[in-house]
């Protein structure tokens, strides 16, 4: 079986996988990082989004063997070692941007990439368009959009804390 | 997904050798069309040849009056390229509207064009700009490259290496997306330039095609109204749960007008 060596949340792993093993299967089944979800399995819903070398991708449509040498970040890798949440996680909590939570890991990972790629800031419309690849079937998106706007302000240094940004 | 052998060659020559040695092999780059097909077991390759280690296949450059884009260039790179934005803004616009951010972070121009999905965006731009497809063995005009649903002029042991887009005077793209899948229901890519006046329709039929009656009308007068009187025949267009052939025929006219407006 092919051997894949990759960094996941800062830790290097060397794992034997089948050629057909998907990145999300490697993460969930081999590394037991079950925060990354599988929703549709057809690259539409975005529940499986992780970062590869800093960019958001759908891990259900990425072969693990093609990630040899890559740096992967999952939802488990966002919070600080002392448990302090990433501003995007904190904003999702503060703004009640989740109900069942199934889509949340993917939403958070997509949102961080979106915000990082737009240091100039994002309009509400741009946030909504940026979430095209992430489906949520219960919140109605409004609070997700608000959370991302608040987190963007904090990530770009326009506000100090998510709590201060909450209306 | 059925299992397969995995190869990651370091050169185009090595990739061609692997492909020639195994008629059931497939090449993969971003995998955003191939992997969904493999999951559905629509395809059973004996091996996948991963092109992502071949540096020669990457990058965007201006060569004379053309923009040459390497096969492995991802949609996000075309969408955000200053070179593309300056020379062919319609191409950057089109790339920035393929799928979603995550798809654009993985999907490549070579993969989209080689696969020739009827609902893909890139074939419309390649034919609509009269581009030239570079492969591991030759150069193929876009007019000869696309041969209907999922079919191209590529031979079994031939790999698409780059696409050369002549810089047009003006070009525009408009599409109607299915509201659920976001795939193209009907799209139009129009251009005027060294390759003449082109009106190319994607999404509506079994493959991308030139709408010659609209091209003639637009060549006579470059204005959205010029194509208003040209009726698209519904015969041969796709008809499925997402829309009838008649609906798609109507969309063709609307998208052509919008593309002309976008082109200016």
CSV table of C-alpha atoms in Angstrom, one decimal, chain A residues 20-139:
chain,number,residue,atom,x,y,z
A,20,UNK,CA,-8.4,5.0,-3.3
A,21,UNK,CA,-8.5,6.3,0.3
A,22,UNK,CA,-9.9,9.8,0.5
A,23,UNK,CA,-8.3,12.4,2.6
A,24,UNK,CA,-11.4,12.6,4.8
A,25,UNK,CA,-11.2,8.8,5.4
A,26,UNK,CA,-7.6,9.1,6.4
A,27,UNK,CA,-8.5,11.9,8.8
A,28,UNK,CA,-11.5,10.3,10.4
A,29,UNK,CA,-10.7,6.6,10.2
A,30,UNK,CA,-6.9,6.4,10.5
A,31,UNK,CA,-6.2,9.5,12.6
A,32,UNK,CA,-9.5,9.5,14.5
A,33,UNK,CA,-10.0,13.2,13.8
A,34,UNK,CA,-13.8,13.0,13.5
A,35,UNK,CA,-14.4,16.8,13.6
A,36,UNK,CA,-14.3,16.7,9.8
A,37,UNK,CA,-17.7,15.5,8.6
A,38,UNK,CA,-18.9,13.7,5.5
A,39,UNK,CA,-22.3,15.1,4.4
A,40,UNK,CA,-23.1,14.6,0.8
A,41,UNK,CA,-19.9,12.8,-0.4
A,42,UNK,CA,-20.5,14.5,-3.8
A,43,UNK,CA,-18.4,17.7,-3.2
A,44,UNK,CA,-21.4,19.9,-2.8
A,45,UNK,CA,-22.2,20.3,0.9
A,46,UNK,CA,-18.8,21.4,2.3
A,47,UNK,CA,-19.1,19.5,5.6
A,48,UNK,CA,-15.7,17.9,4.9
A,49,UNK,CA,-13.8,21.2,4.2
A,50,UNK,CA,-10.2,21.2,5.6
A,51,UNK,CA,-7.2,23.3,4.7
A,52,UNK,CA,-4.4,21.9,2.6
A,53,UNK,CA,-1.4,24.2,2.7
A,54,UNK,CA,-3.7,27.0,4.0
A,55,UNK,CA,-6.4,26.7,1.3
A,56,UNK,CA,-9.9,25.3,1.9
A,57,UNK,CA,-10.6,22.1,0.0
A,58,UNK,CA,-13.2,19.4,0.1
A,59,UNK,CA,-11.5,16.4,1.7
A,60,UNK,CA,-14.2,14.0,0.4
A,61,UNK,CA,-12.9,14.8,-3.2
A,62,UNK,CA,-9.2,14.6,-2.5
A,63,UNK,CA,-7.2,11.4,-2.5
A,64,UNK,CA,-5.0,10.9,0.5
A,65,UNK,CA,-2.1,9.8,-1.7
A,66,UNK,CA,-2.2,13.2,-3.4
A,67,UNK,CA,-1.6,14.9,0.0
A,68,UNK,CA,1.9,13.4,0.5
A,69,UNK,CA,4.1,16.2,1.9
A,70,UNK,CA,1.1,18.5,2.5
A,71,UNK,CA,0.2,20.5,5.6
A,72,UNK,CA,-3.4,19.8,6.5
A,73,UNK,CA,-5.4,21.7,9.1
A,74,UNK,CA,-8.7,20.4,10.4
A,75,UNK,CA,-11.2,21.9,12.8
A,76,UNK,CA,-9.3,20.2,15.7
A,77,UNK,CA,-6.2,22.3,14.9
A,78,UNK,CA,-7.7,25.7,15.2
A,79,UNK,CA,-7.9,26.3,18.9
A,80,UNK,CA,-4.8,27.2,20.9
A,81,UNK,CA,-3.1,24.6,23.1
A,82,UNK,CA,-4.8,26.2,26.2
A,83,UNK,CA,-8.2,25.7,24.6
A,84,UNK,CA,-8.7,29.3,23.5
A,85,UNK,CA,-10.9,29.2,20.5
A,86,UNK,CA,-10.0,30.6,17.1
A,87,UNK,CA,-11.8,33.9,16.6
A,88,UNK,CA,-14.0,32.2,13.9
A,89,UNK,CA,-15.0,29.4,16.4
A,90,UNK,CA,-15.6,32.0,19.1
A,91,UNK,CA,-17.8,34.1,16.7
A,92,UNK,CA,-19.9,31.0,15.7
A,93,UNK,CA,-20.5,30.5,19.4
A,94,UNK,CA,-21.2,34.1,20.2
A,95,UNK,CA,-23.6,34.6,17.3
A,96,UNK,CA,-25.4,31.3,17.6
A,97,UNK,CA,-24.3,30.4,14.1
A,98,UNK,CA,-25.1,26.8,14.5
A,99,UNK,CA,-28.0,24.6,15.4
A,100,UNK,CA,-27.4,20.9,14.8
A,101,UNK,CA,-23.7,21.7,14.2
A,102,UNK,CA,-23.1,19.1,11.4
A,103,UNK,CA,-22.0,21.7,8.8
A,104,UNK,CA,-20.1,23.8,11.3
A,105,UNK,CA,-16.6,22.4,11.0
A,106,UNK,CA,-16.7,22.9,7.2
A,107,UNK,CA,-18.3,26.3,7.5
A,108,UNK,CA,-15.6,27.5,9.9
A,109,UNK,CA,-12.8,26.1,7.7
A,110,UNK,CA,-14.2,27.7,4.6
A,111,UNK,CA,-14.9,31.0,6.4
A,112,UNK,CA,-11.3,31.3,7.7
A,113,UNK,CA,-9.9,30.8,4.2
A,114,UNK,CA,-12.4,33.3,2.8
A,115,UNK,CA,-11.5,35.9,5.4
A,116,UNK,CA,-7.8,35.4,5.0
A,117,UNK,CA,-8.1,35.9,1.2
A,118,UNK,CA,-9.9,39.2,1.7
A,119,UNK,CA,-7.8,41.4,3.9
A,120,UNK,CA,-9.6,44.4,2.5
A,121,UNK,CA,-12.8,43.2,4.2
A,122,UNK,CA,-16.0,41.4,3.0
A,123,UNK,CA,-19.5,42.7,2.3
A,124,UNK,CA,-22.4,40.6,3.4
A,125,UNK,CA,-23.0,39.6,-0.2
A,126,UNK,CA,-19.4,38.5,-0.6
A,127,UNK,CA,-19.7,36.4,2.5
A,128,UNK,CA,-22.8,34.8,1.2
A,129,UNK,CA,-21.2,34.1,-2.2
A,130,UNK,CA,-18.1,32.8,-0.4
A,131,UNK,CA,-20.2,30.2,1.3
A,132,UNK,CA,-21.6,28.8,-2.0
A,133,UNK,CA,-19.8,25.5,-1.3
A,134,UNK,CA,-21.2,25.0,2.2
A,135,UNK,CA,-24.7,23.9,2.9
A,136,UNK,CA,-26.5,24.4,6.2
A,137,UNK,CA,-30.0,22.9,6.4
A,138,UNK,CA,-31.1,24.5,9.7
A,139,UNK,CA,-29.8,27.9,10.6
